Coordinates of N, CA and C and ligand atoms in Angstrom, one line a residue:
M242 N 107.9 103.3 107.9 CA 108.0 102.8 106.1 C 107.5 103.3 105.3
G243 N 107.8 103.8 104.2 CA 106.9 104.3 103.3 C 106.3 103.1 102.5
D244 N 105.6 103.7 101.6 CA 104.8 102.5 100.8 C 105.3 102.6 99.0
W245 N 105.6 101.5 99.0 CA 105.9 101.2 97.5 C 105.2 101.0 96.6
F246 N 105.5 101.2 95.2 CA 104.5 100.8 94.3 C 105.2 100.4 93.0
E247 N 104.4 99.4 92.1 CA 105.0 99.0 91.3 C 103.8 99.0 90.2
T248 N 104.2 99.6 88.8 CA 102.9 99.6 88.3 C 103.1 98.9 86.9
I249 N 102.3 98.0 86.3 CA 102.7 97.7 84.7 C 101.6 98.4 84.0
A250 N 102.1 99.3 83.1 CA 101.5 100.3 82.3 C 101.3 99.9 81.0
D251 N 100.1 100.0 80.5 CA 100.4 99.5 79.0 C 99.9 100.6 78.3
V252 N 100.9 100.8 77.4 CA 101.3 102.3 76.4 C 100.6 102.1 75.2
E253 N 99.9 101.0 75.0 CA 99.2 101.2 73.7 C 97.9 101.0 73.7
A254 N 97.3 100.2 74.8 CA 95.7 100.1 74.8 C 94.8 101.8 74.5
T255 N 94.0 101.5 73.5 CA 93.4 102.6 73.5 C 92.5 102.8 74.2
P256 N 92.1 104.3 74.6 CA 90.8 104.2 75.4 C 89.4 103.5 75.4
E257 N 89.1 103.2 74.2 CA 87.8 102.5 74.3 C 88.2 100.9 74.6
E258 N 89.3 100.4 74.6 CA 89.5 98.8 75.0 C 90.1 98.8 76.5
A259 N 90.4 100.0 77.2 CA 91.0 99.9 78.6 C 90.2 98.8 79.1
D260 N 88.9 99.8 79.3 CA 87.8 98.7 80.9 C 87.9 97.3 80.3
R261 N 87.7 96.7 79.1 CA 87.4 95.4 78.7 C 88.8 94.3 79.0
L262 N 89.9 95.4 78.6 CA 91.3 94.6 78.5 C 91.6 94.5 80.2
G263 N 91.3 95.8 81.1 CA 91.4 95.7 82.2 C 90.6 94.8 83.2
A264 N 89.3 94.4 82.9 CA 88.6 93.6 83.3 C 89.2 92.2 83.2
E265 N 89.4 91.4 82.1 CA 90.0 90.6 81.6 C 91.3 90.4 82.3
V266 N 92.1 91.0 82.4 CA 93.5 90.8 83.3 C 92.9 90.3 84.5
L267 N 92.4 91.1 85.3 CA 91.7 91.3 86.5 C 90.9 89.7 86.8
S268 N 90.2 89.2 86.0 CA 89.7 88.1 86.4 C 90.4 87.0 85.8
W269 N 91.7 87.0 85.5 CA 92.9 86.2 85.4 C 93.6 85.9 86.0
L270 N 93.8 87.2 87.0 CA 94.7 87.4 88.0 C 94.0 86.3 89.3
V271 N 92.5 86.9 89.2 CA 91.7 86.2 90.4 C 91.7 84.8 90.3
E272 N 91.5 84.5 88.8 CA 91.6 82.7 88.6 C 92.7 82.2 89.1
Q273 N 94.1 82.8 88.8 CA 94.9 82.1 89.3 C 95.7 82.1 90.7
G274 N 94.8 82.9 91.4 CA 94.9 83.0 93.0 C 96.1 84.1 93.3
I275 N 96.4 84.9 92.1 CA 97.5 86.0 92.5 C 96.9 87.3 93.3
V276 N 95.7 87.2 92.8 CA 94.5 88.6 93.8 C 93.5 88.1 94.3
M277 N 92.8 88.4 95.2 CA 91.4 88.6 95.5 C 90.2 88.8 94.7
A278 N 89.1 88.3 94.9 CA 87.9 88.8 93.9 C 87.4 90.1 94.6
E279 N 87.4 89.8 95.9 CA 86.5 91.3 96.4 C 87.9 92.4 96.4
Q280 N 87.0 93.6 96.4 CA 87.6 94.8 96.5 C 87.3 95.4 98.0
T281 N 88.7 95.8 98.9 CA 88.8 96.3 100.4 C 89.5 97.5 100.4
D282 N 89.6 98.3 101.2 CA 89.8 99.6 101.6 C 91.5 99.2 101.8
C283 N 92.8 98.6 100.8 CA 93.6 98.3 101.0 C 94.6 99.1 100.3
I284 N 94.3 100.2 99.8 CA 95.5 101.0 98.8 C 95.3 102.7 99.4
L285 N 95.7 103.0 100.5 CA 96.1 104.7 100.8 C 94.6 105.1 100.6
G286 N 93.2 104.4 100.8 CA 92.0 105.5 100.5 C 91.6 104.6 99.4
N287 N 92.2 104.2 98.5 CA 91.3 103.5 97.4 C 91.3 102.3 97.5
Q288 N 89.9 101.7 97.0 CA 89.7 100.4 96.9 C 91.0 99.4 96.3
G289 N 90.8 98.5 96.4 CA 91.9 97.5 95.6 C 91.5 96.0 96.2
H290 N 92.3 95.3 95.4 CA 92.0 93.7 96.1 C 93.6 93.4 96.4
R291 N 93.4 92.4 97.3 CA 94.5 92.0 98.3 C 95.3 90.7 97.9
P292 N 96.3 90.6 98.1 CA 97.1 89.4 97.3 C 96.4 87.9 97.7
G293 N 96.1 87.2 96.7 CA 95.7 86.4 97.0 C 96.9 84.8 97.1
P294 N 96.1 83.9 97.7 CA 97.1 82.9 98.3 C 98.4 82.2 97.3
N295 N 98.2 82.5 96.1 CA 99.0 82.2 95.2 C 99.6 83.6 94.6
Y296 N 100.1 84.8 95.5 CA 100.5 85.9 95.0 C 101.8 85.5 94.5
P297 N 103.0 84.6 95.2 CA 103.9 84.2 95.4 C 104.5 84.2 93.5
A298 N 103.7 83.5 93.2 CA 103.6 83.4 91.4 C 104.4 84.5 90.9
A299 N 103.8 85.6 91.3 CA 103.9 86.9 90.5 C 104.9 87.4 90.8
T300 N 105.7 87.2 91.7 CA 106.9 88.1 92.1 C 108.1 87.0 92.4
V301 N 109.4 87.9 92.7 CA 110.8 87.0 92.4 C 111.0 86.5 94.0
E302 N 110.8 87.2 94.9 CA 111.2 87.0 96.0 C 110.0 87.4 97.2
P303 N 109.0 86.5 97.1 CA 107.7 86.8 98.1 C 107.8 86.6 99.3
W304 N 107.3 87.3 100.0 CA 107.5 87.3 101.5 C 106.1 87.1 102.2
A305 N 106.1 86.5 103.5 CA 104.9 85.9 104.3 C 103.8 87.1 104.5
D306 N 104.8 88.4 105.0 CA 104.4 89.5 105.6 C 103.2 90.0 104.8
L307 N 103.5 90.3 103.7 CA 102.7 90.9 103.0 C 101.3 90.6 103.0
H308 N 100.5 89.6 103.2 CA 99.3 89.5 103.9 C 98.8 90.4 105.0
E309 N 100.0 90.7 105.7 CA 99.1 91.4 106.8 C 99.5 92.9 106.8
L310 N 100.2 93.3 105.8 CA 99.9 94.8 105.9 C 98.5 95.4 105.3
G311 N 98.7 96.5 106.1 CA 97.3 97.2 105.4 C 97.2 97.7 104.0
T312 N 98.3 98.1 103.5 CA 98.4 98.4 102.3 C 99.2 97.4 101.6
N313 N 98.1 96.6 100.9 CA 98.9 95.8 100.0 C 98.2 95.0 98.6
G314 N 97.3 96.2 98.4 CA 96.2 96.2 97.0 C 96.8 96.3 95.7
F315 N 96.1 95.4 94.8 CA 96.2 95.2 93.3 C 95.0 96.2 93.1
R316 N 95.6 97.1 92.0 CA 94.6 97.8 91.2 C 94.8 98.3 89.8
V317 N 93.6 98.3 89.3 CA 93.3 98.6 88.0 C 93.1 99.9 87.7
V318 N 93.7 100.6 86.8 CA 93.4 101.8 86.5 C 92.9 101.9 85.0
A319 N 92.2 102.4 84.8 CA 91.9 102.9 83.4 C 91.0 104.0 83.4
G320 N 91.6 104.8 82.0 CA 91.3 106.1 82.3 C 92.9 107.1 81.6
R321 N 92.6 108.0 81.0 CA 94.0 108.8 80.8 C 94.7 108.9 81.6
S322 N 96.2 108.4 81.8 CA 96.8 108.5 83.1 C 98.1 108.8 82.8
V323 N 98.8 109.1 83.6 CA 100.5 109.6 83.7 C 100.9 108.6 84.8
F324 N 101.1 107.3 84.0 CA 102.1 106.4 85.2 C 103.5 106.7 85.7
Y325 N 103.7 107.4 86.3 CA 105.0 107.7 86.9 C 106.0 107.0 88.0
S326 N 107.0 107.3 88.0 CA 108.1 106.7 88.5 C 108.6 108.2 89.7
M327 N 109.1 107.7 90.7 CA 109.5 108.7 91.7 C 110.6 109.3 90.8
G328 N 110.6 110.5 90.6 CA 111.5 111.1 90.1 C 111.9 110.7 88.3
V329 N 112.7 111.4 87.8 CA 113.4 111.4 86.5 C 114.7 111.5 86.4
D330 N 115.6 110.4 86.5 CA 117.0 110.5 86.4 C 117.5 111.0 84.8
Q331 N 116.8 110.4 83.8 CA 117.6 110.7 82.3 C 116.0 110.6 81.5
V332 N 116.1 111.5 80.4 CA 115.1 110.9 79.5 C 116.2 111.0 78.0
V333 N 116.1 109.9 77.5 CA 117.0 110.1 76.4 C 116.3 109.9 74.8
C334 N 117.0 110.7 74.2 CA 116.0 110.6 72.6 C 115.8 109.3 71.8
P335 N 115.0 108.7 71.5 CA 115.0 107.3 70.9 C 115.6 107.4 69.4
R336 N 115.7 108.3 69.1 CA 116.3 108.9 67.5 C 117.6 109.2 67.6
C337 N 118.3 110.2 68.5 CA 119.8 110.3 68.2 C 120.4 110.0 69.3
G338 N 119.9 109.3 70.5 CA 120.4 109.3 71.7 C 120.7 110.1 72.5
A339 N 120.8 111.3 72.4 CA 120.9 112.6 73.3 C 120.3 112.3 74.4
V340 N 120.8 112.9 75.7 CA 120.0 113.1 76.9 C 119.8 114.5 76.8
V341 N 118.2 114.2 76.8 CA 117.2 115.6 76.6 C 117.1 116.1 78.3
V342 N 116.9 115.2 79.1 CA 116.3 115.6 80.6 C 117.7 115.0 81.3
D343 N 118.0 115.7 82.0 CA 119.1 115.3 83.3 C 119.2 115.4 84.5
D344 N 118.7 114.7 85.3 CA 118.2 114.7 86.7 C 119.5 116.3 87.3
Q345 N 120.5 116.1 86.6 CA 121.5 117.6 87.6 C 121.3 118.9 86.8
D346 N 120.4 118.9 85.6 CA 120.4 120.1 84.9 C 118.6 120.2 85.2
K347 N 118.3 121.0 86.1 CA 116.7 121.3 86.7 C 116.1 121.9 84.8
D348 N 116.9 123.0 84.3 CA 116.3 123.4 83.3 C 115.7 122.2 82.3
S349 N 116.9 121.5 82.0 CA 116.5 120.4 81.0 C 114.7 119.8 81.1
W350 N 114.5 119.7 82.6 CA 113.3 119.1 82.7 C 112.3 120.1 82.5
N351 N 112.4 121.2 83.0 CA 111.4 122.4 82.9 C 111.4 122.7 81.4
N352 N 112.2 122.2 80.5 CA 111.6 122.7 78.7 C 111.1 121.3 78.5
F353 N 111.4 120.3 79.1 CA 111.0 119.2 78.4 C 109.5 118.9 79.0
S354 N 109.2 119.0 80.2 CA 108.1 118.5 80.9 C 106.9 119.1 80.6
P355 N 106.4 120.1 80.0 CA 105.2 120.5 79.7 C 104.6 119.7 78.5
V356 N 105.3 118.5 77.7 CA 105.0 117.8 77.3 C 104.0 116.6 77.9
I357 N 104.0 116.4 79.1 CA 103.3 115.5 79.8 C 101.9 116.1 80.1
D358 N 101.8 117.9 80.4 CA 100.6 118.4 80.2 C 99.7 118.2 79.4
E359 N 100.4 118.7 78.2 CA 100.1 118.6 76.7 C 99.3 117.4 76.5
W360 N 100.1 116.1 76.7 CA 99.5 114.7 76.2 C 98.3 114.6 77.4
Y361 N 98.5 115.2 78.4 CA 97.5 114.8 79.3 C 96.2 115.4 78.9
M362 N 96.1 116.7 78.7 CA 95.3 117.8 78.4 C 94.5 117.4 76.9
G363 N 95.2 116.5 76.3 CA 94.6 115.9 74.8 C 95.4 115.8 74.1
G364 N 96.8 116.6 73.9 CA 97.6 116.9 73.0 C 98.1 115.3 72.6
T365 N 99.0 115.7 71.4 CA 99.4 114.3 70.7 C 100.8 113.9 71.8
G366 N 101.1 114.9 72.2 CA 102.4 114.6 72.9 C 103.7 114.3 72.3
V367 N 103.4 114.5 70.8 CA 104.6 114.4 69.9 C 105.4 115.5 70.3
R368 N 106.6 115.5 70.3 CA 107.7 116.7 70.7 C 109.1 116.4 69.6
A369 N 109.5 117.3 69.4 CA 110.9 117.1 68.6 C 112.0 117.2 69.2
C370 N 113.0 116.4 69.5 CA 114.3 116.4 70.1 C 115.1 117.9 70.0
R371 N 115.5 118.1 70.9 CA 116.3 119.6 71.1 C 117.6 119.5 70.4
H372 N 118.1 118.2 70.3 CA 119.5 117.8 69.5 C 119.2 117.5 68.1
C373 N 118.6 116.6 67.4 CA 118.3 116.1 66.1 C 117.4 116.8 65.6
G374 N 116.4 117.6 66.4 CA 114.8 118.0 65.7 C 113.9 116.8 65.2
K375 N 114.2 115.4 65.3 CA 113.1 114.7 65.0 C 112.0 114.8 66.2
P376 N 110.9 114.4 65.6 CA 110.0 114.4 66.6 C 109.8 112.8 67.1
A377 N 109.3 112.7 68.2 CA 109.3 111.8 68.9 C 107.7 111.3 69.9
G378 N 107.2 110.7 69.9 CA 106.3 110.5 70.9 C 106.5 110.1 72.3
I379 N 105.3 110.6 73.4 CA 105.5 110.8 74.6 C 106.0 109.3 75.4
N380 N 105.5 108.2 74.6 CA 106.2 106.8 74.9 C 107.0 106.3 74.3
E381 N 108.1 107.0 73.5 CA 109.0 106.8 72.7 C 110.3 106.9 73.4
W382 N 110.4 108.2 73.8 CA 111.7 108.5 74.8 C 111.8 107.5 75.7
R383 N 113.4 107.4 75.8 CA 113.6 106.3 76.7 C 113.6 107.0 78.5
W384 N 112.8 106.8 79.1 CA 112.7 107.3 80.2 C 113.4 106.2 81.2
S385 N 114.4 106.7 82.2 CA 114.8 106.3 83.2 C 114.7 107.1 84.5
P386 N 114.1 106.4 85.7 CA 113.4 105.2 86.1 C 112.1 105.5 84.7
P387 N 111.5 103.9 84.5 CA 110.4 104.2 83.4 C 109.3 105.0 83.8
W388 N 108.8 105.6 83.1 CA 107.3 106.6 82.9 C 106.2 105.6 81.6
G389 N 104.8 105.8 82.2 CA 104.5 105.4 81.3 C 103.0 106.3 80.7
F390 N 102.5 106.5 79.9 CA 101.5 107.2 79.4 C 100.3 106.5 78.5
G391 N 99.0 106.1 79.0 CA 98.1 105.7 78.6 C 97.0 105.5 79.2
Y392 N 96.0 104.3 78.7 CA 94.7 104.5 79.5 C 94.5 103.2 80.4
L393 N 95.5 102.5 80.2 CA 95.4 101.1 81.5 C 96.6 101.0 81.9
G394 N 96.5 100.6 83.3 CA 98.1 100.8 84.0 C 97.1 99.1 85.4
F395 N 98.2 98.4 85.9 CA 98.1 97.8 87.0 C 99.1 98.2 87.8
E396 N 98.7 98.6 89.2 CA 99.1 99.0 90.4 C 99.2 98.0 91.2
F397 N 100.6 97.8 92.0 CA 100.5 96.7 93.2 C 101.4 97.6 94.2
W398 N 100.6 97.4 95.3 CA 101.4 98.4 96.6 C 101.7 97.9 97.4
N399 N 103.0 97.7 97.6 CA 104.0 96.9 98.7 C 104.1 95.5 98.4
W400 N 103.9 95.2 97.2 CA 104.6 94.0 96.5 C 106.0 93.8 96.5
P401 N 106.4 92.4 96.9 CA 107.9 92.8 96.3 C 108.2 92.6 94.8
M402 N 109.4 92.9 94.7 CA 109.3 93.1 93.0 C 108.7 91.9 92.0
L403 N 107.7 92.7 91.3 CA 106.8 91.2 90.2 C 108.3 90.8 89.3
D404 N 107.9 89.6 88.9 CA 108.9 88.7 88.4 C 108.4 88.8 87.2
P405 N 109.6 89.0 86.0 CA 109.8 89.7 84.7 C 108.9 88.7 83.9
G406 N 108.9 87.3 84.2 CA 108.3 86.3 83.6 C 106.8 86.7 83.9
F407 N 106.2 87.0 85.0 CA 104.9 87.2 85.2 C 104.4 88.7 84.2
V408 N 105.5 89.4 84.3 CA 105.1 90.8 83.8 C 104.8 90.5 82.0
A409 N 106.1 89.9 81.5 CA 105.6 89.3 80.1 C 104.3 88.9 80.2
A410 N 103.7 87.5 80.9 CA 102.7 87.1 80.6 C 101.6 88.0 80.8
V411 N 101.6 89.0 81.4 CA 100.7 90.0 81.5 C 100.5 91.2 80.0
S412 N 101.8 91.2 79.6 CA 101.9 91.9 78.2 C 101.4 91.0 77.0
N413 N 101.6 89.6 77.3 CA 100.9 88.8 76.5 C 99.7 89.0 76.4
R414 N 99.0 88.7 77.7 CA 97.2 88.8 77.5 C 96.8 90.0 76.9
L415 N 97.4 91.3 77.1 CA 97.3 92.5 76.4 C 97.3 92.6 75.0
G416 N 98.4 92.1 75.0 CA 98.9 92.0 73.2 C 99.6 93.4 72.8
H417 N 100.2 94.1 74.4 CA 100.8 95.4 74.3 C 102.3 95.2 74.6
R418 N 102.9 96.5 74.2 CA 103.9 96.4 75.1 C 103.8 97.4 76.4
T419 N 104.2 97.0 77.4 CA 104.1 97.8 78.9 C 105.3 98.6 79.5
V420 N 105.5 98.9 80.2 CA 106.5 99.5 81.1 C 106.6 99.7 82.5
R421 N 107.3 99.8 83.2 CA 107.3 99.2 85.0 C 107.3 100.4 85.5
P422 N 106.5 101.4 85.5 CA 107.0 102.5 86.8 C 107.1 102.2 88.0
C423 N 107.7 102.8 88.9 CA 108.1 102.5 90.2 C 108.1 103.8 91.3
G424 N 108.1 103.3 92.7 CA 108.4 104.3 93.3 C 108.2 104.2 94.8
K425 N 108.5 104.8 95.6 CA 108.0 104.8 97.0 C 107.8 106.1 97.5
L426 N 106.6 106.3 98.4 CA 106.3 107.1 98.8 C 107.0 107.9 99.8
Ligands
ZN674 ZN1 117.4 113.6 68.8

């Protein structure tokens, strides 16, 4: 069985506020019993927080076996990060609606993807649409499945699908827009 991840990626947090906001969300999740306070080796060699007794409150269809898995952790990621999904089906221009990346057309990805490295290396990540010519920020394009680029994210490993209401509650605490990359290793 492959391992599955789902991420709540904050695409608006600044580098300066990421640590503080990450710690605030973590302590709220611990208070709610959604994750355990202590860190253990529960994410493929990374430290994480195992699901707490009330973890079902965060998911649509909880399953009892989650507690038994070796990889079942929650992790706060702070620092410049590409919060990726497994693969890209499409990237659509937020200005004109043109499909600028299509997974059937490898060249379209090869033309577009350098913007990720540029952003990661400290660039603006702004790029002009090849159809309408208007510039768009890296988080403005409509990515499917979702990708996020930012300084704060929350990873859940092998959890059942997160409840949209829970994700909205996290976004509200952050006061920021979030996106939800996911994938299976
Ligand atoms: Zn466009």
